[in-house]
Short mmCIF file of C-alpha atoms in Angstrom, two decimals:
data_model
loop_
_atom_site.label_atom_id
_atom_site.label_comp_id
_atom_site.label_asym_id
_atom_site.label_seq_id
_atom_site.Cartn_x
_atom_site.Cartn_y
_atom_site.Cartn_z
CA MET A 11 -15.13 -19.36 33.50
CA THR A 12 -12.49 -16.69 33.38
CA PRO A 13 -13.96 -13.19 32.74
CA GLY A 14 -13.10 -12.20 29.16
CA LEU A 15 -11.63 -15.61 28.39
CA ASP A 16 -14.51 -17.91 27.40
CA VAL A 17 -13.09 -21.45 27.28
CA ALA A 18 -15.22 -22.45 24.33
CA ILE A 19 -14.25 -19.47 22.23
CA LEU A 20 -10.59 -19.97 23.17
CA ALA A 21 -10.61 -23.69 22.37
CA ASP A 22 -12.26 -22.96 19.03
CA ALA A 23 -9.59 -20.28 18.23
CA LEU A 24 -6.79 -22.74 18.96
CA ARG A 25 -8.39 -25.69 17.25
CA SER A 26 -6.06 -25.62 14.21
CA LEU A 27 -2.94 -25.69 16.35
CA SER A 28 -1.11 -28.83 17.49
CA LEU A 29 -1.23 -27.47 21.08
CA PRO A 30 -2.94 -27.24 23.50
CA CYS A 31 -5.21 -30.27 23.49
CA THR A 32 -7.00 -29.28 26.71
CA VAL A 33 -7.87 -25.78 28.01
CA TYR A 34 -8.88 -24.78 31.50
CA THR A 35 -9.87 -21.21 32.53
CA TYR A 36 -10.18 -19.94 36.09
CA GLY A 37 -11.27 -16.84 37.97
CA SER A 38 -9.15 -16.24 41.06
CA VAL A 39 -6.47 -18.81 41.82
CA GLY A 40 -3.39 -19.06 43.96
CA SER A 41 -1.11 -20.05 41.08
CA THR A 42 -1.71 -21.67 37.73
CA MET A 43 1.56 -23.57 38.26
CA ASP A 44 0.17 -25.13 41.42
CA LEU A 45 -3.02 -26.15 39.55
CA ALA A 46 -1.01 -27.61 36.67
CA ARG A 47 1.06 -30.19 38.59
CA PRO A 48 -1.83 -32.44 39.74
CA LEU A 49 -3.03 -32.77 36.16
CA LEU A 50 0.04 -34.72 35.34
CA LYS A 51 -1.29 -37.51 37.62
CA THR A 52 -4.98 -37.30 36.73
CA LEU A 53 -5.23 -36.65 32.97
CA PRO A 54 -4.59 -39.28 30.31
CA PRO A 55 -1.69 -38.70 27.93
CA GLU A 56 -3.96 -37.84 24.96
CA GLN A 57 -5.20 -34.70 26.77
CA PHE A 58 -1.77 -33.08 26.78
CA PRO A 59 -0.53 -30.46 26.16
CA VAL A 60 -2.74 -28.58 28.68
CA LEU A 61 -3.27 -24.83 28.89
CA LEU A 62 -4.39 -23.19 32.19
CA VAL A 63 -5.36 -19.48 32.19
CA ALA A 64 -6.47 -17.41 35.20
CA ASP A 65 -8.03 -13.98 35.60
CA GLU A 66 -6.38 -13.30 38.98
CA GLN A 67 -3.36 -14.81 40.72
CA ARG A 68 -3.08 -14.37 44.50
CA SER A 69 0.21 -16.22 45.20
CA GLY A 70 2.07 -16.59 41.93
CA ARG A 71 5.83 -16.69 41.90
CA GLY A 72 8.46 -15.21 39.70
CA ARG A 73 12.14 -16.11 39.46
CA MET A 74 13.97 -16.67 42.73
CA GLY A 75 10.63 -17.32 44.44
CA ARG A 76 9.55 -13.66 44.28
CA PRO A 77 5.80 -13.00 44.46
CA TRP A 78 3.95 -12.38 41.20
CA MET A 79 0.44 -11.23 42.07
CA ALA A 80 -1.98 -9.62 39.65
CA PRO A 81 -5.33 -7.90 40.27
CA PRO A 82 -8.34 -9.33 38.37
CA GLY A 83 -8.11 -8.69 34.59
CA SER A 84 -4.79 -6.83 34.78
CA ALA A 85 -2.48 -9.54 33.38
CA LEU A 86 -2.27 -12.53 31.15
CA LEU A 87 -1.56 -15.43 33.53
CA LEU A 88 -1.03 -18.94 32.21
CA SER A 89 0.72 -22.24 32.55
CA LEU A 90 1.37 -24.66 29.71
CA VAL A 91 1.93 -28.31 30.57
CA LEU A 92 4.00 -30.23 27.98
CA GLN A 93 5.35 -33.75 27.70
CA PRO A 94 8.38 -33.20 25.38
CA THR A 95 9.91 -36.64 25.88
CA TRP A 96 11.98 -36.14 22.76
CA LEU A 97 14.14 -33.55 24.64
CA LYS A 98 17.12 -34.48 26.77
CA PRO A 99 17.25 -33.09 30.32
CA ALA A 100 20.07 -30.71 29.33
CA GLU A 101 17.85 -29.34 26.56
CA ALA A 102 15.08 -28.13 28.87
CA VAL A 103 16.44 -24.55 28.50
CA TYR A 104 15.11 -24.63 24.87
CA LEU A 105 11.59 -24.47 26.25
CA VAL A 106 12.37 -21.21 28.06
CA TRP A 107 13.84 -19.75 24.89
CA MET A 108 10.83 -20.93 22.89
CA ALA A 109 8.36 -19.25 25.27
CA ALA A 110 10.41 -15.99 25.46
CA VAL A 111 10.76 -15.69 21.65
CA ALA A 112 7.12 -16.60 21.08
CA LEU A 113 5.93 -14.01 23.60
CA CYS A 114 8.06 -11.30 21.99
CA GLU A 115 6.63 -12.23 18.61
CA ALA A 116 3.05 -12.31 19.98
CA ILE A 117 3.38 -8.84 21.46
CA GLU A 118 4.75 -7.55 18.25
CA THR A 119 1.79 -9.11 16.44
CA VAL A 120 -0.90 -7.38 18.43
CA THR A 121 0.91 -4.17 19.38
CA PRO A 122 3.43 -1.73 17.86
CA LEU A 123 5.79 -2.49 20.76
CA GLN A 124 9.17 -4.23 20.39
CA PRO A 125 10.15 -6.05 23.56
CA VAL A 126 13.64 -7.24 24.28
CA LEU A 127 14.97 -9.98 26.56
CA LYS A 128 17.08 -9.72 29.69
CA TRP A 129 19.03 -12.93 30.13
CA PRO A 130 17.69 -15.44 30.60
CA ASN A 131 13.93 -14.93 30.37
CA ASP A 132 12.54 -11.55 31.36
CA LEU A 133 10.74 -9.36 28.76
CA LEU A 134 11.56 -5.68 28.90
CA LEU A 135 10.07 -2.60 27.31
CA PRO A 136 11.38 0.94 27.08
CA VAL A 137 9.54 3.45 29.31
CA GLY A 138 9.90 7.18 29.79
CA ALA A 139 11.63 9.52 27.43
CA PRO A 140 15.21 10.59 26.85
CA PRO A 141 17.32 11.26 28.89
CA ALA A 142 15.27 9.30 31.43
CA LEU A 143 14.47 6.40 29.10
CA THR A 144 14.84 3.04 30.83
CA LEU A 145 13.97 -0.58 30.33
CA ALA A 146 11.34 -2.12 32.55
CA LYS A 147 10.05 -5.66 32.99
CA VAL A 148 6.66 -6.33 31.39
CA ALA A 149 6.62 -10.14 31.57
CA GLY A 150 8.38 -13.09 33.12
CA LEU A 151 8.62 -16.79 32.49
CA LEU A 152 9.14 -19.81 34.76
CA LEU A 153 10.00 -23.39 33.89
CA GLU A 154 9.52 -26.55 35.92
CA VAL A 155 10.61 -29.93 34.57
CA ASN A 156 10.78 -33.50 35.59
CA SER A 157 13.16 -35.91 33.78
CA THR A 158 14.55 -39.41 33.65
CA VAL A 159 18.21 -40.06 32.96
CA ASP A 160 17.82 -39.60 29.24
CA HIS A 161 14.74 -37.53 28.51
CA LEU A 162 12.22 -35.01 29.87
CA ALA A 163 9.10 -36.53 31.38
CA TRP A 164 7.15 -33.30 31.56
CA ALA A 165 7.57 -29.51 31.64
CA ILE A 166 5.41 -26.66 32.86
CA ILE A 167 5.96 -23.17 31.47
CA GLY A 168 4.54 -20.39 33.56
CA CYS A 169 3.93 -16.96 32.01
CA GLY A 170 2.78 -13.64 33.40
CA VAL A 171 2.36 -10.51 31.25
CA ASN A 172 1.43 -7.17 32.79
CA LEU A 173 -1.41 -5.78 30.60
CA THR A 174 -2.75 -2.75 32.48
CA SER A 175 -0.80 -2.53 35.69
CA ALA A 176 2.57 -3.47 37.14
CA PRO A 177 3.54 -4.73 40.59
CA PRO A 178 4.36 -1.92 43.10
CA ALA A 179 7.98 -0.89 43.26
CA GLU A 180 8.48 -2.42 46.68
CA GLN A 181 7.59 -5.85 45.31
CA THR A 182 10.04 -5.82 42.43
CA ARG A 183 13.81 -5.79 42.31
CA TYR A 184 13.96 -3.91 39.02
CA PRO A 185 11.59 -1.44 37.30
CA ALA A 186 8.36 -2.96 36.11
CA THR A 187 5.78 -1.75 33.57
CA SER A 188 2.76 -2.91 31.65
CA LEU A 189 1.80 -2.96 27.97
CA ALA A 190 -0.71 -0.15 28.63
CA VAL A 191 1.88 2.07 30.34
CA ALA A 192 4.25 1.41 27.46
CA GLY A 193 1.60 2.65 25.07
CA ALA A 194 -0.46 -0.34 23.92
CA GLU A 195 -3.98 -1.27 25.07
CA VAL A 196 -4.25 -5.00 24.41
CA ASP A 197 -7.12 -7.42 24.24
CA ARG A 198 -6.09 -10.26 26.46
CA MET A 199 -7.75 -12.95 24.27
CA ALA A 200 -6.02 -11.60 21.17
CA LEU A 201 -2.61 -11.75 22.89
CA LEU A 202 -3.18 -15.20 24.27
CA ILE A 203 -4.19 -16.52 20.85
CA ALA A 204 -1.14 -14.93 19.22
CA LEU A 205 1.16 -16.35 21.88
CA MET A 206 -0.23 -19.89 21.45
CA GLN A 207 0.15 -19.60 17.69
CA ARG A 208 3.78 -18.62 18.07
CA ILE A 209 4.52 -21.28 20.71
CA ASP A 210 2.89 -23.87 18.49
CA ALA A 211 5.10 -22.84 15.55
CA TRP A 212 8.31 -22.92 17.58
CA TYR A 213 7.35 -26.15 19.37
CA GLN A 214 6.95 -27.90 16.03
CA ARG A 215 10.27 -26.51 14.84
CA LEU A 216 11.99 -27.57 18.01
CA ALA A 217 10.51 -31.09 17.73
CA ALA A 218 11.87 -31.15 14.16
CA GLY A 219 15.40 -30.53 15.47
CA GLU A 220 15.75 -26.82 14.74
CA ARG A 221 17.73 -26.01 17.89
CA ASP A 222 20.08 -23.59 16.17
CA ALA A 223 17.29 -21.51 14.71
CA LEU A 224 15.68 -21.14 18.14
CA PHE A 225 18.96 -20.30 19.79
CA GLY A 226 19.61 -17.62 17.14
CA ALA A 227 16.16 -16.12 17.57
CA TRP A 228 16.59 -15.96 21.33
CA ARG A 229 20.11 -14.63 21.22
CA SER A 230 19.21 -11.84 18.78
CA ARG A 231 16.76 -10.37 21.32
CA LEU A 232 19.13 -10.40 24.30
CA VAL A 233 19.60 -6.79 25.38
CA THR A 234 21.96 -8.10 28.00
CA LEU A 235 24.79 -8.64 25.58
CA GLY A 236 27.23 -5.78 25.36
CA GLN A 237 26.01 -4.37 28.70
CA GLN A 238 27.79 -3.91 31.98
CA VAL A 239 25.97 -6.25 34.39
CA ARG A 240 25.84 -7.29 38.03
CA ILE A 241 24.72 -10.86 38.54
CA GLU A 242 23.78 -12.39 41.86
CA THR A 243 24.74 -16.09 41.67
CA ALA A 244 24.88 -18.87 44.20
CA ALA A 245 28.64 -18.34 44.34
CA GLY A 246 28.39 -14.64 44.93
CA LEU A 247 28.22 -11.38 42.92
CA VAL A 248 29.67 -11.37 39.37
CA SER A 249 30.12 -8.08 37.60
CA GLY A 250 31.54 -7.05 34.24
CA LEU A 251 30.70 -6.89 30.51
CA ALA A 252 28.16 -9.45 29.25
CA GLU A 253 30.20 -10.44 26.30
CA GLN A 254 28.68 -13.58 24.78
CA VAL A 255 26.17 -16.41 25.31
CA GLU A 256 26.96 -20.03 24.57
CA PRO A 257 24.70 -22.46 22.70
CA ASP A 258 23.73 -24.00 26.03
CA GLY A 259 22.60 -20.58 27.34
CA THR A 260 25.60 -19.89 29.56
CA LEU A 261 26.35 -16.17 29.79
CA LEU A 262 30.00 -15.22 29.55
CA VAL A 263 30.95 -12.14 31.59
CA ARG A 264 34.27 -10.35 31.10
CA GLN A 265 35.37 -9.23 34.56
CA ALA A 266 37.58 -6.36 35.41
CA SER A 267 40.47 -8.77 35.87
CA GLY A 268 40.07 -9.81 32.26
CA GLU A 269 38.79 -13.26 33.22
CA LEU A 270 35.84 -14.56 31.21
CA TYR A 271 33.38 -15.87 33.82
CA PRO A 272 30.67 -18.35 32.84
CA VAL A 273 27.20 -17.78 34.47
CA THR A 274 24.61 -20.61 34.11
CA THR A 275 22.04 -19.13 36.42
CA GLY A 276 21.65 -15.88 38.31
CA ASP A 277 19.74 -12.64 38.81
CA VAL A 278 20.92 -9.99 36.30
CA GLY A 279 20.95 -6.31 36.89
CA LEU A 280 21.83 -4.07 33.93
#
């Protein structure tokens, strides 16, 4: 049983939602993502979606394979296993947008804070005070998928939210913070329930075909747009003005040459 996250209480609180169908809680684990994958082979279809929550993560990973470790009780650490076979492979990005928007809404539900998004899926909060005010990462999301030619077979969304402490500066590429440092002491169970409520709402809307609504909600929170950015991509460094984002999630960067450069994946620095 995860300290502070009683599985029976959690399952009861989520009973009215369409997801998850199955809940697992853990104490100290390597990574909830690593625990999630084997369930796809061992659990029957009627037990999905599956939620896994851990108190401590010793070998979690963020984007680009960076470590995401959290001391006991300091973070909300979870993976959500879905089988959205009604989505096409190219639409997997909607699941990242769904989780990002839902997490912003959940934080706004249980705190006075107003997070923003750094393209494509990092949650940021303002820290400090003018003129030293800056944006720092408070949460990150990961997505793993498996697909056939025409539809997704399964998807695992990984989420880590810093509640009371942030990773040390030497472990992060950009400034990091926590909800507590940003000014909000949060009950982990309350945040988790709020998050699952918002994911459930958006998942149902997405299943009903409301792609445009989700894209609009995600785009409206992108602090990246209108900013000068430096993006590390597989093809090299791209810098310029983040001018627009396409409906498929592609970021359009206006370079100094005037060329509009499309970025589909990369590590953004503001």
